[in-house]
Amino acid sequence: MSAAGNESRTDGEALMEAVAIDGPAGAGKSSVAKRVAARRGFLYVDTGAMYRAVTLAAISRNVDLQDPEALLAVAESVDISFNASGDRLLLDGTDVSAEIRGPEVARKVRFAARAPEIRARLVKMQQDLAGKRPVVMEGRDIATVVLPRARWKFFLTASPEIRASRRHSEMLAAGREIPFAEILADIQRRDASDYQVGPMKEALDLARAGQGIALIDTSEMTPERAAAELLARMK
Ligand code: DC
């Protein structure tokens, strides 16, 4: 596909009816992915929520998050599922959508995201979900690792300042007042580690080179406008 592109190409293998959306925190992935999923009747899957759910389960069982074996045991013993529209996550049948957004999980989720054993397990679950029905799946490694045969692949980005200001507004709406400068510093810190290595760097490099992943800068777009942009490229 071209950089302006829409459909991804693989070497002769069949493509999946799936939309892969990668990008950093605050790029607008969730709000865009939910809209695209609703419009196309696809299942919305937030893979970050799954890493958060494993982290929440480990915290509530007092498991050492830096012990990969203990963390894997937690991941293997919990049941993670989504409601029909994909916007609520159930951990062992209980809706923990609010809890996984709390500050402690946010601070500690990197341990689960960095553990190869946890990644392998969650990637398999994500692939199983996408094998059952068309999905719009968002994360960091969807186009490159989870669904390399997705028909449509996007990398969403926005300037750090815009992403920080979106996060700031979200926090205020949730009744949490955190200084803007603190949020911006956190985003810059997360970017530094996210972009250094791993699938997100690979996805961004491919998008920049116009190789199968369309790069969309949402800095100046409302979520509606960004979703319309993806839907137009999917036609
Ligand atoms: O998108 P989020 O903030 O909910 O993601 C939570 C954490 O999980 C964040 O540190 C990035 C990581 N993550 C990942 O490594 N791979 C994914 N596919 C999704 C999220």
Short mmCIF file of C-alpha atoms and ligand atoms in Angstrom, two decimals:
data_model
loop_
_atom_site.label_atom_id
_atom_site.label_comp_id
_atom_site.label_asym_id
_atom_site.label_seq_id
_atom_site.Cartn_x
_atom_site.Cartn_y
_atom_site.Cartn_z
CA MET A 1 0.00 0.00 0.00
CA SER A 2 1.10 3.58 -0.40
CA ALA A 3 1.76 5.89 2.52
CA ALA A 4 -1.61 7.47 1.80
CA GLY A 5 -2.81 3.94 1.75
CA ASN A 6 -5.50 1.74 2.88
CA GLU A 7 -5.16 -1.97 2.24
CA SER A 8 -2.06 -3.74 3.47
CA ARG A 9 -0.37 -6.37 1.32
CA THR A 10 1.26 -9.60 2.40
CA ASP A 11 3.17 -12.10 0.32
CA GLY A 12 0.35 -14.02 -1.24
CA GLU A 13 -1.25 -14.87 2.10
CA ALA A 14 -4.94 -14.19 2.62
CA LEU A 15 -5.70 -10.98 4.48
CA MET A 16 -7.91 -10.91 7.57
CA GLU A 17 -10.95 -8.69 7.97
CA ALA A 18 -9.26 -6.79 10.75
CA VAL A 19 -8.14 -3.26 11.51
CA ALA A 20 -4.84 -2.90 13.36
CA ILE A 21 -4.30 0.40 15.15
CA ASP A 22 -0.99 1.10 16.88
CA GLY A 23 0.45 4.21 18.42
CA PRO A 24 1.55 5.87 21.64
CA ALA A 25 -0.61 6.80 24.63
CA GLY A 26 -2.91 9.73 23.91
CA ALA A 27 -2.81 9.46 20.11
CA GLY A 28 -6.56 8.85 20.14
CA LYS A 29 -6.49 5.11 19.46
CA SER A 30 -9.36 4.14 21.76
CA SER A 31 -11.81 6.85 20.73
CA VAL A 32 -11.06 6.26 17.06
CA ALA A 33 -11.04 2.45 17.28
CA LYS A 34 -14.41 2.38 19.08
CA ARG A 35 -16.00 4.58 16.42
CA VAL A 36 -14.58 2.55 13.53
CA ALA A 37 -15.70 -0.69 15.19
CA ALA A 38 -19.23 0.63 15.73
CA ARG A 39 -19.50 1.87 12.14
CA ARG A 40 -18.24 -1.36 10.60
CA GLY A 41 -19.89 -3.73 13.10
CA PHE A 42 -16.49 -5.14 14.12
CA LEU A 43 -15.49 -6.15 17.66
CA TYR A 44 -13.42 -3.51 19.45
CA VAL A 45 -10.42 -4.96 21.32
CA ASP A 46 -8.22 -2.84 23.61
CA THR A 47 -5.05 -4.90 24.11
CA GLY A 48 -3.54 -2.42 26.59
CA ALA A 49 -6.47 -3.23 28.89
CA MET A 50 -5.35 -6.88 28.89
CA TYR A 51 -1.82 -5.99 30.10
CA ARG A 52 -3.49 -3.79 32.71
CA ALA A 53 -5.79 -6.63 33.81
CA VAL A 54 -2.88 -9.02 34.41
CA THR A 55 -1.18 -6.23 36.41
CA LEU A 56 -4.30 -5.61 38.50
CA ALA A 57 -4.65 -9.32 39.25
CA ALA A 58 -0.98 -9.52 40.30
CA ILE A 59 -1.31 -6.47 42.56
CA SER A 60 -4.43 -7.80 44.23
CA ARG A 61 -2.70 -11.14 44.90
CA ASN A 62 0.44 -9.45 46.23
CA VAL A 63 2.55 -11.05 43.53
CA ASP A 64 6.00 -9.62 42.81
CA LEU A 65 5.58 -7.97 39.41
CA GLN A 66 9.27 -8.28 38.72
CA ASP A 67 9.14 -12.06 39.01
CA PRO A 68 8.28 -13.26 35.48
CA GLU A 69 7.33 -16.78 36.58
CA ALA A 70 4.97 -15.54 39.28
CA LEU A 71 3.47 -13.06 36.85
CA LEU A 72 2.95 -15.77 34.25
CA ALA A 73 1.25 -17.96 36.86
CA VAL A 74 -1.18 -15.09 37.48
CA ALA A 75 -1.79 -14.60 33.74
CA GLU A 76 -2.44 -18.33 33.33
CA SER A 77 -4.90 -18.50 36.19
CA VAL A 78 -7.12 -15.55 35.33
CA ASP A 79 -9.94 -15.32 32.84
CA ILE A 80 -9.91 -12.13 30.76
CA SER A 81 -12.91 -11.35 28.59
CA PHE A 82 -14.75 -8.39 27.10
CA ASN A 83 -18.43 -7.44 26.93
CA ALA A 84 -20.18 -7.56 23.56
CA SER A 85 -19.16 -4.07 22.49
CA GLY A 86 -15.61 -4.57 23.77
CA ASP A 87 -15.53 -1.48 25.95
CA ARG A 88 -15.70 -3.26 29.33
CA LEU A 89 -13.08 -5.73 30.52
CA LEU A 90 -14.08 -8.61 32.79
CA LEU A 91 -11.48 -10.21 35.04
CA ASP A 92 -12.77 -13.58 36.25
CA GLY A 93 -16.23 -12.33 35.35
CA THR A 94 -15.99 -9.04 37.27
CA ASP A 95 -16.04 -5.72 35.43
CA VAL A 96 -12.72 -4.04 36.33
CA SER A 97 -12.76 -1.40 33.57
CA ALA A 98 -12.41 1.42 36.11
CA GLU A 99 -9.82 -0.30 38.34
CA ILE A 100 -7.41 -0.99 35.48
CA ARG A 101 -7.23 2.78 34.81
CA GLY A 102 -6.07 3.56 38.35
CA PRO A 103 -2.67 5.12 39.08
CA GLU A 104 -1.07 2.03 40.63
CA VAL A 105 -1.85 -0.14 37.59
CA ALA A 106 -0.66 2.66 35.29
CA ARG A 107 2.63 2.83 37.16
CA LYS A 108 3.22 -0.91 37.23
CA VAL A 109 1.84 -2.15 33.90
CA ARG A 110 5.27 -1.89 32.29
CA PHE A 111 6.38 -5.06 34.07
CA ALA A 112 3.71 -7.14 32.36
CA ALA A 113 4.26 -5.37 29.02
CA ARG A 114 7.98 -6.11 29.15
CA ALA A 115 7.71 -9.79 30.10
CA PRO A 116 8.03 -11.95 26.94
CA GLU A 117 6.06 -14.79 28.58
CA ILE A 118 3.12 -12.50 29.27
CA ARG A 119 3.28 -10.98 25.79
CA ALA A 120 3.23 -14.43 24.19
CA ARG A 121 0.17 -15.44 26.18
CA LEU A 122 -1.78 -12.25 25.55
CA VAL A 123 -0.83 -12.16 21.85
CA LYS A 124 -2.26 -15.67 21.49
CA MET A 125 -5.51 -14.59 23.19
CA GLN A 126 -5.70 -11.55 20.90
CA GLN A 127 -5.15 -13.70 17.81
CA ASP A 128 -7.87 -16.11 18.97
CA LEU A 129 -10.32 -13.21 19.37
CA ALA A 130 -9.51 -11.93 15.89
CA GLY A 131 -9.88 -15.42 14.47
CA LYS A 132 -13.52 -15.57 15.56
CA ARG A 133 -14.82 -12.37 14.00
CA PRO A 134 -13.67 -9.11 12.40
CA VAL A 135 -11.98 -6.84 14.92
CA VAL A 136 -10.66 -3.35 15.35
CA MET A 137 -7.72 -3.99 17.64
CA GLU A 138 -5.59 -1.31 19.22
CA GLY A 139 -2.22 -1.54 20.91
CA ARG A 140 1.48 -1.21 20.22
CA ASP A 141 2.28 -4.40 18.29
CA ILE A 142 -0.94 -5.18 16.45
CA ALA A 143 0.18 -4.53 12.86
CA THR A 144 3.60 -6.08 13.37
CA VAL A 145 3.14 -9.03 15.73
CA VAL A 146 -0.49 -9.80 16.59
CA LEU A 147 -2.23 -9.37 13.23
CA PRO A 148 0.40 -8.98 10.52
CA ARG A 149 -2.22 -10.13 7.99
CA ALA A 150 -4.77 -7.46 8.97
CA ARG A 151 -6.31 -5.92 5.86
CA TRP A 152 -6.04 -2.40 7.28
CA LYS A 153 -3.16 -1.07 9.38
CA PHE A 154 -2.81 2.35 10.94
CA PHE A 155 -0.30 4.10 13.15
CA LEU A 156 -1.90 6.98 15.03
CA THR A 157 0.24 9.74 16.40
CA ALA A 158 -0.06 13.28 17.81
CA SER A 159 2.38 15.75 19.32
CA PRO A 160 3.39 15.09 22.96
CA GLU A 161 1.79 18.38 24.03
CA ILE A 162 -1.56 17.51 22.42
CA ARG A 163 -1.48 14.02 23.90
CA ALA A 164 -0.69 15.46 27.34
CA SER A 165 -3.52 17.98 27.07
CA ARG A 166 -6.01 15.23 26.09
CA ARG A 167 -4.89 13.18 29.08
CA HIS A 168 -5.13 16.23 31.33
CA SER A 169 -8.75 16.82 30.27
CA GLU A 170 -9.59 13.12 30.77
CA MET A 171 -8.13 13.23 34.28
CA LEU A 172 -10.04 16.40 35.15
CA ALA A 173 -13.25 14.82 33.88
CA ALA A 174 -12.53 11.87 36.17
CA GLY A 175 -12.06 14.30 39.08
CA ARG A 176 -8.27 13.97 39.27
CA GLU A 177 -6.24 17.13 39.16
CA ILE A 178 -2.68 16.46 38.04
CA PRO A 179 -0.45 19.31 36.83
CA PHE A 180 -0.13 19.46 33.03
CA ALA A 181 3.69 19.54 33.27
CA GLU A 182 3.66 16.28 35.21
CA ILE A 183 1.49 14.57 32.60
CA LEU A 184 3.67 15.87 29.76
CA ALA A 185 6.82 14.60 31.51
CA ASP A 186 5.19 11.19 31.98
CA ILE A 187 4.26 11.01 28.29
CA GLN A 188 7.78 11.95 27.25
CA ARG A 189 9.22 9.34 29.60
CA ARG A 190 6.88 6.66 28.22
CA ASP A 191 7.68 7.62 24.63
CA ALA A 192 11.39 7.32 25.30
CA SER A 193 11.01 3.71 26.43
CA ASP A 194 8.25 2.77 23.94
CA TYR A 195 10.17 4.06 20.93
CA GLN A 196 13.61 2.76 21.88
CA VAL A 197 13.00 -0.85 21.01
CA GLY A 198 10.24 -3.22 20.18
CA PRO A 199 7.22 -3.41 17.98
CA MET A 200 6.07 0.17 18.33
CA LYS A 201 9.34 1.45 16.92
CA GLU A 202 9.09 -1.10 14.12
CA ALA A 203 5.50 -0.04 13.33
CA LEU A 204 6.43 3.64 13.27
CA ASP A 205 9.44 2.95 11.03
CA LEU A 206 7.24 1.01 8.58
CA ALA A 207 4.57 3.74 8.65
CA ARG A 208 7.16 6.45 8.02
CA ALA A 209 8.55 4.45 5.10
CA GLY A 210 5.04 4.01 3.70
CA GLN A 211 5.32 0.24 4.00
CA GLY A 212 1.90 -1.20 4.71
CA ILE A 213 0.93 0.99 7.67
CA ALA A 214 -0.79 4.34 7.16
CA LEU A 215 0.54 7.10 9.42
CA ILE A 216 -2.20 9.41 10.72
CA ASP A 217 -1.40 12.48 12.80
CA THR A 218 -4.49 13.24 14.89
CA SER A 219 -3.07 16.42 16.51
CA GLU A 220 -5.51 18.67 14.66
CA MET A 221 -8.39 16.19 14.44
CA THR A 222 -11.42 15.51 16.58
CA PRO A 223 -12.04 11.79 17.24
CA GLU A 224 -14.94 11.93 14.74
CA ARG A 225 -12.71 13.41 12.07
CA ALA A 226 -9.93 10.88 12.71
CA ALA A 227 -12.41 7.97 12.59
CA ALA A 228 -13.81 9.34 9.31
CA GLU A 229 -10.27 9.42 7.93
CA LEU A 230 -9.71 5.73 8.75
CA LEU A 231 -13.12 4.72 7.41
CA ALA A 232 -12.44 6.58 4.16
CA ARG A 233 -9.13 4.77 3.75
CA MET A 234 -10.86 1.44 4.37
CA LYS A 235 -13.25 1.85 1.44
O1 DC B 1 -2.60 1.59 25.89
P1 DC B 1 -2.46 1.42 27.39
O2 DC B 1 -1.88 2.63 28.08
O3 DC B 1 -3.68 0.94 28.06
O4 DC B 1 -1.37 0.27 27.56
C1 DC B 1 -0.95 -0.16 28.82
C2 DC B 1 0.49 -0.64 28.76
O5 DC B 1 0.61 -1.82 27.98
C3 DC B 1 1.46 0.38 28.17
O6 DC B 1 2.65 0.32 28.96
C4 DC B 1 1.76 -0.15 26.79
C5 DC B 1 1.56 -1.62 26.94
N1 DC B 1 1.02 -2.29 25.73
C6 DC B 1 1.85 -3.11 25.02
O7 DC B 1 3.02 -3.24 25.36
N2 DC B 1 1.36 -3.77 23.94
C7 DC B 1 0.09 -3.62 23.56
N3 DC B 1 -0.36 -4.28 22.49
C8 DC B 1 -0.77 -2.76 24.28
C9 DC B 1 -0.26 -2.10 25.37
#
